Amino acid sequence: MTKAPIHFAAASDLAKAVGHWQGWLSGEKRASPHTIDGYGRDLAAFFTFLIGHLGGEADLAALMALSPADFRAFLAARQHDGLSRSSMARQMSTLRGFFQFLDHHDYGHNPAIGAVKAPRPPKSVPKALSADAALETLDQAALLQDEPWLAARDVALFTLLYGCGLRLGEALAMTGRDRPKADAMVITGKGRKQRLVPVLPLVRQAIDDYVGQCPFAIGADDPLFVGARGKGLNPGVVQRQMRKMRPLLGLPDSATPHALRHSFATHLLAGGGDLRTIQELLGHATLSTTQRYTKVDAERLTRAYRDAHPRARNP
């Protein structure tokens, strides 16, 4: 079903500037029609508000005269209309972009919007899978690929995410040199911070099985996880595999690769792991240099991990 065309309640000079902006979004920024339509509706909502707020259709001069209080009044009106904080933040982002365009293309300059803080969208709390669902995910991963080596790759990757609590980006950044060969490995995470992560034999075995079946040679500096053509694995492929698993296992939309990392932490905590140890395993502690590892009791981390992790108890 086609959407109704957007009506911009604005004076002719402003309407012309909007047309220029939409053409610029399409031609210069390569924005999709869907994106341009969304931006247009955000702008139309603002112009409609200005009719009541200013007593008539706005022109470019009126826009250049707006104060921070005017933008805050718009946010208050949108909140009164029941708009979510996420939607209000998006509309303010659209307005900032439009005013920047007007400034850069010599329509006029008004820095007032820069003084207005958009509502912060609520942070979504990642949802953990149940221990059974997490383990079923590892098993199901083997069934979604026709090529045995790709199935082994997916099993290895999902086992690594859940068994070691890695971020997807951390796992995909691993090279052949990073392939775990002992009971612990060093992972470089956000901000180049390093942490020591225990590795269960099951995780190591899954990765060894994958490497043994992979038709591409994985050198020390090559990506550990590769796609069908031997290049570094794209995160979108991993996310797509999780989407395929959801209906098969009856999992919610929150079942993402990152949910396996969250499940790792939640299940360790539920199994008696202490918060400080889990913080270290997730990379939220300040373990930023290799010298710092001399102060870390690797045996303690490994023991707490093996005692609490469901996959360690149920191989």
C-alpha positions as a LaTeX table, in Angstrom:
\begin{tabular}{lrrr}
\hline
Residue & $x$ (\AA) & $y$ (\AA) & $z$ (\AA) \\
\hline
Met1 & 0.00 & 0.00 & 0.00 \\
Thr2 & 1.41 & 3.38 & $-1.06$ \\
Lys3 & 1.77 & 6.08 & 1.56 \\
Ala4 & $-0.14$ & 9.32 & 1.15 \\
Pro5 & 2.04 & 12.16 & $-0.18$ \\
Ile6 & 3.44 & 14.47 & 2.46 \\
His7 & 1.99 & 17.95 & 2.72 \\
Phe8 & 4.43 & 20.54 & 4.03 \\
Ala9 & 2.51 & 23.38 & 5.67 \\
Ala10 & 5.14 & 25.99 & 4.88 \\
Ala11 & 5.61 & 29.22 & 2.94 \\
Ser12 & 6.86 & 28.93 & $-0.65$ \\
Asp13 & 10.51 & 29.79 & 0.09 \\
Leu14 & 10.68 & 27.15 & 2.83 \\
Ala15 & 8.87 & 24.57 & 0.69 \\
Lys16 & 11.43 & 25.18 & $-2.06$ \\
Ala17 & 14.28 & 24.64 & 0.41 \\
Val18 & 12.65 & 21.37 & 1.52 \\
Gly19 & 12.53 & 20.20 & $-2.10$ \\
His20 & 16.21 & 21.03 & $-2.50$ \\
Trp21 & 16.99 & 19.13 & 0.70 \\
Gln22 & 15.09 & 16.03 & $-0.44$ \\
Gly23 & 16.88 & 16.10 & $-3.80$ \\
Trp24 & 20.20 & 16.41 & $-2.00$ \\
Leu25 & 19.36 & 13.45 & 0.25 \\
Ser26 & 18.54 & 11.34 & $-2.78$ \\
Gly27 & 21.32 & 12.45 & $-5.13$ \\
Glu28 & 24.24 & 13.28 & $-2.85$ \\
Lys29 & 23.60 & 11.11 & 0.19 \\
Arg30 & 22.02 & 8.20 & $-1.71$ \\
Ala31 & 19.24 & 7.96 & 0.88 \\
Ser32 & 16.50 & 5.46 & 0.08 \\
Pro33 & 12.95 & 6.65 & $-0.75$ \\
His34 & 11.84 & 5.09 & 2.54 \\
Thr35 & 14.40 & 7.13 & 4.50 \\
Ile36 & 13.53 & 10.35 & 2.67 \\
Asp37 & 9.84 & 9.73 & 3.34 \\
Gly38 & 10.53 & 9.25 & 7.06 \\
Tyr39 & 12.58 & 12.45 & 7.26 \\
Gly40 & 9.86 & 14.30 & 5.36 \\
Arg41 & 7.18 & 13.20 & 7.80 \\
Asp42 & 9.33 & 14.33 & 10.73 \\
Leu43 & 9.73 & 17.75 & 9.10 \\
Ala44 & 6.03 & 17.98 & 8.25 \\
Ala45 & 5.15 & 17.32 & 11.91 \\
Phe46 & 7.43 & 20.19 & 12.93 \\
Phe47 & 5.92 & 22.59 & 10.39 \\
Thr48 & 2.40 & 21.66 & 11.51 \\
Phe49 & 3.40 & 22.42 & 15.10 \\
Leu50 & 4.80 & 25.80 & 14.04 \\
Ile51 & 1.43 & 26.86 & 12.56 \\
Gly52 & $-0.15$ & 26.79 & 16.00 \\
His53 & 2.99 & 27.91 & 17.78 \\
Leu54 & 3.72 & 30.93 & 15.55 \\
Gly55 & 0.20 & 31.67 & 14.37 \\
Gly56 & 0.73 & 30.81 & 10.70 \\
Glu57 & 2.84 & 28.96 & 8.16 \\
Ala58 & 6.56 & 29.36 & 8.74 \\
Asp59 & 8.96 & 30.74 & 6.16 \\
Leu60 & 12.76 & 30.67 & 6.16 \\
Ala61 & 12.98 & 33.89 & 8.17 \\
Ala62 & 10.74 & 32.41 & 10.86 \\
Leu63 & 12.93 & 29.29 & 11.06 \\
Met64 & 16.06 & 31.40 & 11.45 \\
Ala65 & 14.41 & 33.29 & 14.33 \\
Leu66 & 13.48 & 30.20 & 16.37 \\
Ser67 & 14.94 & 29.99 & 19.86 \\
Pro68 & 15.85 & 26.93 & 21.98 \\
Ala69 & 12.55 & 27.47 & 23.82 \\
Asp70 & 10.66 & 26.96 & 20.55 \\
Phe71 & 12.31 & 23.61 & 19.94 \\
Arg72 & 11.65 & 22.57 & 23.53 \\
Ala73 & 8.00 & 23.53 & 23.07 \\
Phe74 & 7.90 & 21.22 & 20.05 \\
Leu75 & 9.29 & 18.35 & 22.12 \\
Ala76 & 6.76 & 19.03 & 24.87 \\
Ala77 & 3.93 & 18.98 & 22.32 \\
Arg78 & 5.17 & 15.69 & 20.86 \\
Gln79 & 5.40 & 14.19 & 24.32 \\
His80 & 1.84 & 15.33 & 25.01 \\
Asp81 & 0.82 & 13.58 & 21.78 \\
Gly82 & 2.17 & 10.35 & 23.21 \\
Leu83 & 5.30 & 10.08 & 21.07 \\
Ser84 & 7.98 & 7.80 & 22.48 \\
Arg85 & 11.38 & 9.13 & 23.50 \\
Ser86 & 12.94 & 7.16 & 20.65 \\
Ser87 & 10.64 & 8.82 & 18.11 \\
Met88 & 11.26 & 12.28 & 19.57 \\
Ala89 & 15.02 & 11.71 & 19.42 \\
Arg90 & 14.69 & 10.68 & 15.77 \\
Gln91 & 12.64 & 13.79 & 14.91 \\
Met92 & 15.18 & 16.05 & 16.56 \\
Ser93 & 17.93 & 14.31 & 14.60 \\
Thr94 & 16.00 & 15.02 & 11.39 \\
Leu95 & 15.62 & 18.69 & 12.34 \\
Arg96 & 19.33 & 19.02 & 13.14 \\
Gly97 & 20.18 & 17.57 & 9.75 \\
Phe98 & 17.76 & 19.91 & 7.98 \\
Phe99 & 19.08 & 23.01 & 9.75 \\
Gln100 & 22.66 & 21.97 & 8.93 \\
Phe101 & 21.63 & 21.65 & 5.29 \\
Leu102 & 20.08 & 25.14 & 5.35 \\
Asp103 & 23.28 & 26.52 & 6.86 \\
His104 & 25.64 & 24.78 & 4.41 \\
His105 & 23.55 & 25.81 & 1.40 \\
Asp106 & 23.26 & 29.47 & 2.44 \\
Tyr107 & 19.55 & 29.48 & 3.25 \\
Gly108 & 20.29 & 30.84 & 6.71 \\
His109 & 21.99 & 30.05 & 9.99 \\
Asn110 & 20.30 & 29.28 & 13.30 \\
Pro111 & 22.38 & 27.54 & 15.98 \\
Ala112 & 19.48 & 27.42 & 18.48 \\
Ile113 & 18.74 & 23.73 & 17.90 \\
Gly114 & 22.26 & 22.88 & 19.02 \\
Ala115 & 21.37 & 24.09 & 22.52 \\
Val116 & 18.49 & 21.60 & 22.81 \\
Lys117 & 19.13 & 18.11 & 24.10 \\
Ala118 & 16.94 & 15.46 & 22.53 \\
Pro119 & 15.37 & 12.91 & 24.87 \\
Arg120 & 17.60 & 9.90 & 25.30 \\
Pro121 & 15.94 & 6.70 & 24.12 \\
Pro122 & 15.62 & 4.18 & 26.93 \\
Lys123 & 18.45 & 1.67 & 26.92 \\
Ser124 & 17.12 & $-1.72$ & 26.01 \\
Val125 & 18.21 & $-4.44$ & 28.40 \\
Pro126 & 19.50 & $-7.47$ & 26.47 \\
Lys127 & 17.45 & $-10.57$ & 27.20 \\
Ala128 & 19.18 & $-13.82$ & 27.99 \\
Leu129 & 18.06 & $-17.12$ & 26.53 \\
Ser130 & 17.30 & $-19.92$ & 28.94 \\
Ala131 & 20.16 & $-22.37$ & 29.40 \\
Asp132 & 18.24 & $-25.00$ & 27.42 \\
Ala133 & 17.51 & $-22.56$ & 24.57 \\
Ala134 & 21.15 & $-21.48$ & 24.42 \\
Leu135 & 22.30 & $-25.09$ & 24.16 \\
Glu136 & 19.63 & $-25.86$ & 21.54 \\
Thr137 & 20.92 & $-22.90$ & 19.53 \\
Leu138 & 24.36 & $-24.50$ & 19.36 \\
Asp139 & 22.84 & $-27.79$ & 18.20 \\
Gln140 & 20.49 & $-26.17$ & 15.67 \\
Ala141 & 23.33 & $-24.19$ & 14.09 \\
Ala142 & 24.67 & $-27.45$ & 12.66 \\
Leu143 & 21.43 & $-28.14$ & 10.78 \\
Leu144 & 21.03 & $-24.88$ & 8.86 \\
Gln145 & 23.91 & $-25.24$ & 6.41 \\
Asp146 & 24.15 & $-27.66$ & 3.48 \\
Glu147 & 27.95 & $-27.56$ & 3.43 \\
Pro148 & 29.42 & $-29.53$ & 6.38 \\
Trp149 & 32.29 & $-27.08$ & 6.84 \\
Leu150 & 29.90 & $-24.11$ & 7.02 \\
Ala151 & 27.84 & $-25.99$ & 9.60 \\
Ala152 & 31.01 & $-26.64$ & 11.61 \\
Arg153 & 31.92 & $-22.95$ & 11.33 \\
Asp154 & 28.54 & $-21.80$ & 12.66 \\
Val155 & 28.66 & $-24.29$ & 15.53 \\
Ala156 & 32.17 & $-23.12$ & 16.42 \\
Leu157 & 31.21 & $-19.46$ & 16.31 \\
Phe158 & 28.02 & $-19.78$ & 18.36 \\
Thr159 & 29.80 & $-22.04$ & 20.85 \\
Leu160 & 32.50 & $-19.39$ & 21.19 \\
Leu161 & 29.97 & $-16.59$ & 21.75 \\
Tyr162 & 28.05 & $-18.50$ & 24.41 \\
Gly163 & 30.96 & $-20.43$ & 25.88 \\
Cys164 & 33.32 & $-17.45$ & 26.23 \\
Gly165 & 30.95 & $-14.46$ & 26.33 \\
Leu166 & 32.59 & $-12.70$ & 23.38 \\
Arg167 & 31.06 & $-9.86$ & 21.42 \\
Leu168 & 30.36 & $-10.86$ & 17.82 \\
Gly169 & 32.86 & $-8.25$ & 16.61 \\
Glu170 & 35.54 & $-9.69$ & 18.91 \\
Ala171 & 34.99 & $-13.21$ & 17.60 \\
Leu172 & 35.05 & $-12.12$ & 13.95 \\
Ala173 & 38.22 & $-10.09$ & 14.57 \\
Met174 & 40.10 & $-13.22$ & 15.67 \\
Thr175 & 42.85 & $-14.45$ & 13.36 \\
Gly176 & 44.49 & $-17.82$ & 12.97 \\
Arg177 & 47.03 & $-16.69$ & 15.55 \\
Asp178 & 44.21 & $-16.16$ & 18.07 \\
Arg179 & 42.88 & $-19.70$ & 17.70 \\
Pro180 & 42.66 & $-21.03$ & 21.27 \\
Lys181 & 45.20 & $-23.75$ & 22.01 \\
Ala182 & 45.14 & $-23.66$ & 25.82 \\
Asp183 & 42.72 & $-23.22$ & 28.71 \\
Ala184 & 42.64 & $-19.43$ & 28.29 \\
Met185 & 43.08 & $-16.85$ & 25.54 \\
Val186 & 43.65 & $-13.12$ & 25.36 \\
Ile187 & 40.86 & $-11.15$ & 23.67 \\
Thr188 & 41.21 & $-7.54$ & 22.54 \\
Gly189 & 37.89 & $-5.78$ & 23.03 \\
Lys190 & 36.49 & $-2.27$ & 22.93 \\
Gly191 & 39.02 & 0.51 & 23.26 \\
Arg192 & 41.81 & $-2.02$ & 22.54 \\
Lys193 & 41.43 & $-3.29$ & 26.10 \\
Gln194 & 42.64 & $-6.83$ & 26.61 \\
Arg195 & 41.22 & $-9.49$ & 28.86 \\
Leu196 & 41.93 & $-13.09$ & 29.73 \\
Val197 & 39.10 & $-15.48$ & 28.85 \\
Pro198 & 39.03 & $-19.14$ & 29.93 \\
Val199 & 38.30 & $-21.60$ & 27.12 \\
Leu200 & 36.36 & $-24.79$ & 27.76 \\
Pro201 & 37.62 & $-27.92$ & 25.97 \\
Leu202 & 34.25 & $-28.02$ & 24.19 \\
Val203 & 34.85 & $-24.55$ & 22.70 \\
Arg204 & 38.36 & $-25.45$ & 21.63 \\
Gln205 & 37.16 & $-28.71$ & 20.07 \\
Ala206 & 34.39 & $-26.97$ & 18.11 \\
Ile207 & 36.91 & $-24.50$ & 16.65 \\
Asp208 & 39.37 & $-27.31$ & 15.86 \\
Asp209 & 36.62 & $-29.26$ & 14.06 \\
Tyr210 & 35.76 & $-26.20$ & 11.97 \\
Val211 & 39.38 & $-25.41$ & 11.06 \\
Gly212 & 39.94 & $-29.06$ & 10.13 \\
Gln213 & 37.01 & $-28.98$ & 7.69 \\
Cys214 & 37.53 & $-25.48$ & 6.30 \\
Pro215 & 38.62 & $-25.69$ & 2.63 \\
Phe216 & 40.62 & $-22.47$ & 2.94 \\
Ala217 & 44.03 & $-22.24$ & 4.59 \\
Ile218 & 43.84 & $-20.07$ & 7.70 \\
Gly219 & 47.22 & $-18.45$ & 8.25 \\
Ala220 & 48.33 & $-16.67$ & 11.40 \\
Asp221 & 47.16 & $-13.29$ & 10.07 \\
Asp222 & 44.05 & $-14.54$ & 8.25 \\
Pro223 & 40.54 & $-14.22$ & 9.70 \\
Leu224 & 39.72 & $-17.26$ & 11.81 \\
Phe225 & 36.10 & $-17.27$ & 10.69 \\
Val226 & 35.61 & $-17.05$ & 6.94 \\
Gly227 & 32.67 & $-16.94$ & 4.55 \\
Ala228 & 31.88 & $-19.24$ & 1.64 \\
Arg229 & 34.50 & $-17.51$ & $-0.55$ \\
Gly230 & 37.27 & $-17.56$ & 2.02 \\
Lys231 & 37.05 & $-13.89$ & 3.02 \\
Gly232 & 36.42 & $-12.68$ & 6.57 \\
Leu233 & 32.92 & $-13.62$ & 7.72 \\
Asn234 & 30.38 & $-10.80$ & 7.53 \\
Pro235 & 28.43 & $-10.21$ & 10.77 \\
Gly236 & 25.24 & $-9.97$ & 8.71 \\
Val237 & 25.61 & $-13.66$ & 7.81 \\
Val238 & 25.76 & $-14.60$ & 11.49 \\
Gln239 & 22.76 & $-12.44$ & 12.34 \\
Arg240 & 20.81 & $-14.01$ & 9.47 \\
Gln241 & 21.52 & $-17.50$ & 10.79 \\
Met242 & 20.13 & $-16.48$ & 14.19 \\
Arg243 & 17.01 & $-15.11$ & 12.51 \\
Lys244 & 16.51 & $-18.46$ & 10.78 \\
Met245 & 16.79 & $-20.27$ & 14.10 \\
Arg246 & 14.18 & $-18.21$ & 15.94 \\
Pro247 & 11.05 & $-19.80$ & 14.42 \\
Leu248 & 12.62 & $-23.26$ & 14.50 \\
Leu249 & 13.28 & $-23.06$ & 18.23 \\
Gly250 & 10.40 & $-20.75$ & 19.16 \\
Leu251 & 12.79 & $-17.97$ & 20.19 \\
Pro252 & 11.83 & $-14.27$ & 20.49 \\
Asp253 & 13.21 & $-11.46$ & 18.31 \\
Ser254 & 15.63 & $-10.65$ & 21.14 \\
Ala255 & 17.50 & $-13.89$ & 20.34 \\
Thr256 & 20.49 & $-12.37$ & 18.57 \\
Pro257 & 24.19 & $-13.28$ & 18.53 \\
His258 & 24.68 & $-10.69$ & 21.29 \\
Ala259 & 22.01 & $-12.47$ & 23.36 \\
Leu260 & 24.40 & $-15.43$ & 23.58 \\
Arg261 & 26.98 & $-13.18$ & 25.27 \\
His262 & 24.31 & $-11.90$ & 27.64 \\
Ser263 & 23.21 & $-15.48$ & 28.31 \\
Phe264 & 26.82 & $-16.37$ & 29.17 \\
Ala265 & 26.88 & $-13.70$ & 31.88 \\
Thr266 & 23.37 & $-14.39$ & 33.19 \\
His267 & 23.90 & $-18.14$ & 33.46 \\
Leu268 & 27.26 & $-17.74$ & 35.17 \\
Leu269 & 25.71 & $-15.40$ & 37.72 \\
Ala270 & 22.78 & $-17.76$ & 38.27 \\
Gly271 & 25.23 & $-20.63$ & 38.66 \\
Gly272 & 27.08 & $-18.90$ & 41.47 \\
Gly273 & 29.71 & $-16.94$ & 39.60 \\
Asp274 & 30.69 & $-13.77$ & 41.45 \\
Leu275 & 30.01 & $-10.42$ & 39.82 \\
Arg276 & 33.64 & $-9.32$ & 39.77 \\
Thr277 & 34.74 & $-12.46$ & 37.92 \\
Ile278 & 31.95 & $-12.10$ & 35.38 \\
Gln279 & 32.85 & $-8.44$ & 34.88 \\
Glu280 & 36.41 & $-9.49$ & 34.09 \\
Leu281 & 35.28 & $-12.21$ & 31.70 \\
Leu282 & 33.05 & $-9.80$ & 29.80 \\
Gly283 & 35.80 & $-7.22$ & 29.46 \\
His284 & 34.14 & $-4.59$ & 31.60 \\
Ala285 & 37.12 & $-4.40$ & 33.98 \\
Thr286 & 40.24 & $-2.29$ & 33.37 \\
Leu287 & 42.43 & $-5.14$ & 32.14 \\
Ser288 & 44.02 & $-2.99$ & 29.43 \\
Thr289 & 47.63 & $-4.12$ & 29.18 \\
Thr290 & 49.47 & $-7.42$ & 29.15 \\
Gln291 & 51.30 & $-6.39$ & 32.35 \\
Arg292 & 47.98 & $-6.29$ & 34.12 \\
Tyr293 & 47.56 & $-10.02$ & 33.44 \\
Thr294 & 50.37 & $-10.82$ & 35.88 \\
Lys295 & 47.99 & $-9.69$ & 38.61 \\
Val296 & 45.11 & $-11.83$ & 37.35 \\
Asp297 & 44.67 & $-15.28$ & 38.81 \\
Ala298 & 43.96 & $-17.20$ & 35.59 \\
Glu299 & 43.36 & $-20.42$ & 37.51 \\
Arg300 & 40.69 & $-18.70$ & 39.64 \\
Leu301 & 38.94 & $-17.38$ & 36.53 \\
Thr302 & 39.01 & $-20.80$ & 34.91 \\
Arg303 & 37.76 & $-22.57$ & 38.04 \\
Ala304 & 34.85 & $-20.14$ & 38.56 \\
Tyr305 & 33.99 & $-20.42$ & 34.88 \\
Arg306 & 33.96 & $-24.22$ & 34.79 \\
Asp307 & 32.02 & $-24.49$ & 38.03 \\
Ala308 & 29.24 & $-22.15$ & 36.91 \\
His309 & 28.83 & $-22.45$ & 33.13 \\
Pro310 & 25.98 & $-24.77$ & 31.99 \\
Arg311 & 27.96 & $-26.00$ & 28.98 \\
Ala312 & 30.79 & $-27.02$ & 31.27 \\
Arg313 & 28.42 & $-29.02$ & 33.46 \\
Asn314 & 26.53 & $-30.56$ & 30.52 \\
Pro315 & 29.02 & $-31.27$ & 27.73 \\
\hline
\end{tabular}
